[in-house]
Amino acid sequence: MWAVERQPTAAAPERGRPGTDDSRRAIETVFRLESPRVVAAAARVVRDVGIAEELAQDALVAALEQWPRDGVPDNPGAWLTTTARRRAVDLVRRRETYARKLAELGRDLDTVQPFEEPADPDDIDDDLLRLVFTACHPVLSAEARTALVLRLLGGLSTAEIARAFLVPEPTVAQRIVRAKRTLARRNVAFEVPYGPDREARLGSVLDVIYLIFNEGYAATAGDDWLRPALCEDALRLARRLQGLMPKEPEVHALASLLEFQASRTPARTDPDGRPVLLRDQNRSRWNRMLITRGITALARAESAGSGPPGPYALQAAIAACHAHAYTYAETDWRTIATLYGLLAVRSPSPVVELNRAVAVSMAEGPAEALALVDALAGEPALRDYHLLPSVRGDLLTRLGRTAEARAELERAAALTSNTRERDLLLERLRNLDDGS
């Protein structure tokens, strides 16, 4: 696919006494990066994700009041987390059920030290993982789980989630509100469950971890192409799941896929932060250690499985084909097209078919792929999906149908909400006009 890759890292705001605008920008940047950890830390105290999100917002308000006056702290994420956790403790103190909560939490509420973990070796000290499993409780619909996780762990606004899933913003807002109310009303425990309960939620957990990584890997909206903190969180969660569920092949397969994808990060942007196409990347900058980890995880997935490969195993195998090619020209596109065909059977979706068309275009030519893309034109899920006209524009360009290609690229640029991606599409349009 013409799909691009990119790198980022939000620079840590400088300590000192910045102006109001500088402080506000620093606070917004830090909160967007750190809000999942802040919410998770508060949720561990109050056992309610809705209240935890409110406490995180309270911490944000406190930062807006104090940082312009006192300066940005050396560790702003820790400052926000500590502030939210202290307010959570104060809230528990004020509740009529204080004595019961005190016994349940089993800790001195005068401190903000981490909880003592149960002796069960199968438990895990990871607030983010608890938050994922809580948000993936089966009392919620699949749509509600996705919206809630992208809001709490992905840090996306309601509008961004609505754009990502091509649904009205009020619909997403209602899903999130109802999801939080349902979790509270059903008294869903803030925990990583055991045994059958854990296995029942596993599929949803894998899906939302993948969603978190994808939002970091290709941001739905905004000025940044990448949100690396989300990729790092998703990769760490996948690795923790490997240790928690070593006999689950799809757990290892997801970890493998994320390792392979993350390995490309250093090559995904140029020195000015502009996206670099996969075909143009300097593959010597790919992280070979992460590629090795991906190969190892894929081997573990294959040895743990006894039946046909699952969807994450197939996607990891596709990513492995790219990782094994030291140049773009060496890519085994026929194998990739075959794997996408298997994935389309195993986990059918219009997006999978679009990716298969890209692989077919490289293996067999743009004409064959254009027929596959044109067959997707009527898919409701792709009606406002910017990559459909983008891919079609690329195929038309390769076929010499410049006027049609220009119209498709203009439509793709109008549909995307990511500034970097829009700039890339407009650059392709300029190149098309220049004949380059």
CSV table of N, CA and C in Angstrom, one decimal, residues 348-405:
chain,number,residue,atom,x,y,z
A,348,PRO,N,-13.1,-11.6,7.4
A,348,PRO,CA,-13.5,-10.7,6.3
A,348,PRO,C,-13.8,-9.3,6.7
A,349,SER,N,-13.3,-8.4,5.9
A,349,SER,CA,-13.7,-7.0,6.1
A,349,SER,C,-13.3,-6.2,4.8
A,350,PRO,N,-14.0,-5.1,4.5
A,350,PRO,CA,-13.6,-4.3,3.4
A,350,PRO,C,-12.2,-3.8,3.5
A,351,VAL,N,-11.7,-3.4,4.7
A,351,VAL,CA,-10.3,-2.9,4.8
A,351,VAL,C,-9.3,-4.0,4.5
A,352,VAL,N,-9.6,-5.2,4.9
A,352,VAL,CA,-8.7,-6.4,4.5
A,352,VAL,C,-8.6,-6.5,3.0
A,353,GLU,N,-9.8,-6.4,2.3
A,353,GLU,CA,-9.9,-6.5,0.9
A,353,GLU,C,-9.1,-5.4,0.2
A,354,LEU,N,-9.1,-4.2,0.8
A,354,LEU,CA,-8.4,-3.1,0.2
A,354,LEU,C,-6.9,-3.3,0.3
A,355,ASN,N,-6.4,-3.8,1.5
A,355,ASN,CA,-5.0,-4.2,1.6
A,355,ASN,C,-4.6,-5.3,0.7
A,356,ARG,N,-5.5,-6.2,0.5
A,356,ARG,CA,-5.2,-7.3,-0.5
A,356,ARG,C,-5.0,-6.8,-1.9
A,357,ALA,N,-5.9,-5.8,-2.2
A,357,ALA,CA,-5.8,-5.2,-3.5
A,357,ALA,C,-4.4,-4.5,-3.7
A,358,VAL,N,-3.9,-3.9,-2.7
A,358,VAL,CA,-2.6,-3.3,-2.8
A,358,VAL,C,-1.5,-4.3,-3.0
A,359,ALA,N,-1.6,-5.4,-2.3
A,359,ALA,CA,-0.6,-6.5,-2.5
A,359,ALA,C,-0.7,-7.1,-3.9
A,360,VAL,N,-2.0,-7.2,-4.4
A,360,VAL,CA,-2.2,-7.8,-5.7
A,360,VAL,C,-1.6,-6.8,-6.8
A,361,SER,N,-1.7,-5.5,-6.5
A,361,SER,CA,-1.2,-4.6,-7.5
A,361,SER,C,0.3,-4.7,-7.6
A,362,MET,N,1.0,-5.1,-6.5
A,362,MET,CA,2.5,-5.2,-6.6
A,362,MET,C,2.8,-6.6,-7.2
A,363,ALA,N,2.0,-7.6,-6.9
A,363,ALA,CA,2.3,-8.9,-7.4
A,363,ALA,C,1.9,-9.2,-8.9
A,364,GLU,N,0.7,-8.6,-9.3
A,364,GLU,CA,0.2,-8.9,-10.6
A,364,GLU,C,0.0,-7.7,-11.5
A,365,GLY,N,0.0,-6.5,-10.9
A,365,GLY,CA,-0.2,-5.3,-11.7
A,365,GLY,C,-1.4,-4.4,-11.2
A,366,PRO,N,-1.4,-3.1,-11.6
A,366,PRO,CA,-2.4,-2.2,-11.1
A,366,PRO,C,-3.8,-2.5,-11.7
A,367,ALA,N,-3.8,-3.1,-12.9
A,367,ALA,CA,-5.1,-3.3,-13.5
A,367,ALA,C,-5.9,-4.3,-12.8
A,368,GLU,N,-5.3,-5.4,-12.4
A,368,GLU,CA,-6.0,-6.5,-11.6
A,368,GLU,C,-6.4,-5.9,-10.3
A,369,ALA,N,-5.6,-5.1,-9.6
A,369,ALA,CA,-5.9,-4.5,-8.3
A,369,ALA,C,-7.1,-3.5,-8.4
A,370,LEU,N,-7.1,-2.8,-9.5
A,370,LEU,CA,-8.2,-1.7,-9.7
A,370,LEU,C,-9.5,-2.4,-9.7
A,371,ALA,N,-9.6,-3.6,-10.3
A,371,ALA,CA,-10.9,-4.3,-10.4
A,371,ALA,C,-11.4,-4.6,-9.0
A,372,LEU,N,-10.4,-5.0,-8.1
A,372,LEU,CA,-10.8,-5.3,-6.7
A,372,LEU,C,-11.2,-4.1,-5.9
A,373,VAL,N,-10.5,-3.0,-6.2
A,373,VAL,CA,-10.8,-1.7,-5.5
A,373,VAL,C,-12.2,-1.2,-5.9
A,374,ASP,N,-12.4,-1.3,-7.2
A,374,ASP,CA,-13.7,-0.8,-7.7
A,374,ASP,C,-14.9,-1.6,-7.2
A,375,ALA,N,-14.6,-2.9,-6.9
A,375,ALA,CA,-15.7,-3.7,-6.3
A,375,ALA,C,-16.0,-3.3,-4.9
A,376,LEU,N,-15.1,-2.5,-4.2
A,376,LEU,CA,-15.4,-2.0,-2.9
A,376,LEU,C,-16.0,-0.7,-2.8
A,377,ALA,N,-16.2,-0.1,-4.0
A,377,ALA,CA,-16.8,1.3,-4.0
A,377,ALA,C,-18.1,1.5,-3.3
A,378,GLY,N,-18.9,0.4,-3.4
A,378,GLY,CA,-20.2,0.5,-2.7
A,378,GLY,C,-20.3,0.1,-1.3
A,379,GLU,N,-19.2,-0.2,-0.7
A,379,GLU,CA,-19.1,-0.6,0.7
A,379,GLU,C,-19.5,0.6,1.6
A,380,PRO,N,-20.5,0.5,2.4
A,380,PRO,CA,-20.8,1.6,3.3
A,380,PRO,C,-19.7,2.0,4.3
A,381,ALA,N,-19.0,1.0,4.8
A,381,ALA,CA,-17.9,1.2,5.7
A,381,ALA,C,-16.8,2.0,5.1
A,382,LEU,N,-16.6,2.0,3.8
A,382,LEU,CA,-15.5,2.7,3.2
A,382,LEU,C,-16.0,4.0,2.5
A,383,ARG,N,-17.2,4.4,2.7
A,383,ARG,CA,-17.7,5.5,2.0
A,383,ARG,C,-16.9,6.8,2.2
A,384,ASP,N,-16.5,7.0,3.5
A,384,ASP,CA,-15.8,8.2,3.9
A,384,ASP,C,-14.4,7.8,4.3
A,385,TYR,N,-13.9,6.7,3.9
A,385,TYR,CA,-12.6,6.2,4.3
A,385,TYR,C,-11.5,6.7,3.3
A,386,HIS,N,-10.6,7.6,3.7
A,386,HIS,CA,-9.8,8.3,2.8
A,386,HIS,C,-8.8,7.4,2.1
A,387,LEU,N,-8.5,6.2,2.6
A,387,LEU,CA,-7.5,5.3,2.0
A,387,LEU,C,-8.1,4.7,0.7
A,388,LEU,N,-9.4,4.6,0.6
A,388,LEU,CA,-10.0,4.0,-0.6
A,388,LEU,C,-9.7,4.9,-1.8
A,389,PRO,N,-10.0,6.2,-1.8
A,389,PRO,CA,-9.6,7.0,-3.0
A,389,PRO,C,-8.1,7.2,-3.1
A,390,SER,N,-7.4,7.1,-2.0
A,390,SER,CA,-5.9,7.2,-2.0
A,390,SER,C,-5.3,6.1,-2.8
A,391,VAL,N,-5.7,4.8,-2.5
A,391,VAL,CA,-5.2,3.7,-3.1
A,391,VAL,C,-5.7,3.7,-4.6
A,392,ARG,N,-6.9,4.0,-4.8
A,392,ARG,CA,-7.4,4.1,-6.2
A,392,ARG,C,-6.7,5.1,-7.0
A,393,GLY,N,-6.4,6.3,-6.4
A,393,GLY,CA,-5.6,7.3,-7.1
A,393,GLY,C,-4.2,6.8,-7.5
A,394,ASP,N,-3.6,6.0,-6.6
A,394,ASP,CA,-2.3,5.5,-6.9
A,394,ASP,C,-2.3,4.5,-8.0
A,395,LEU,N,-3.3,3.6,-8.0
A,395,LEU,CA,-3.5,2.7,-9.1
A,395,LEU,C,-3.7,3.4,-10.5
A,396,LEU,N,-4.6,4.4,-10.5
A,396,LEU,CA,-4.9,5.1,-11.7
A,396,LEU,C,-3.6,5.8,-12.2
A,397,THR,N,-2.8,6.4,-11.3
A,397,THR,CA,-1.6,7.0,-11.7
A,397,THR,C,-0.7,6.0,-12.4
A,398,ARG,N,-0.5,4.8,-11.8
A,398,ARG,CA,0.3,3.8,-12.4
A,398,ARG,C,-0.2,3.4,-13.8
A,399,LEU,N,-1.5,3.5,-14.0
A,399,LEU,CA,-2.1,3.1,-15.3
A,399,LEU,C,-2.1,4.3,-16.3
A,400,GLY,N,-1.6,5.4,-15.9
A,400,GLY,CA,-1.5,6.6,-16.8
A,400,GLY,C,-2.8,7.4,-16.9
A,401,ARG,N,-3.8,7.1,-16.0
A,401,ARG,CA,-5.1,7.8,-16.1
A,401,ARG,C,-5.0,9.0,-15.1
A,402,THR,N,-4.3,10.0,-15.5
A,402,THR,CA,-3.9,11.1,-14.6
A,402,THR,C,-5.1,11.9,-14.1
A,403,ALA,N,-6.0,12.2,-15.0
A,403,ALA,CA,-7.1,13.1,-14.6
A,403,ALA,C,-8.0,12.4,-13.5
A,404,GLU,N,-8.3,11.1,-13.7
A,404,GLU,CA,-9.0,10.3,-12.8
A,404,GLU,C,-8.3,10.2,-11.4
A,405,ALA,N,-7.0,10.0,-11.5
A,405,ALA,CA,-6.1,9.9,-10.4
A,405,ALA,C,-6.2,11.2,-9.5
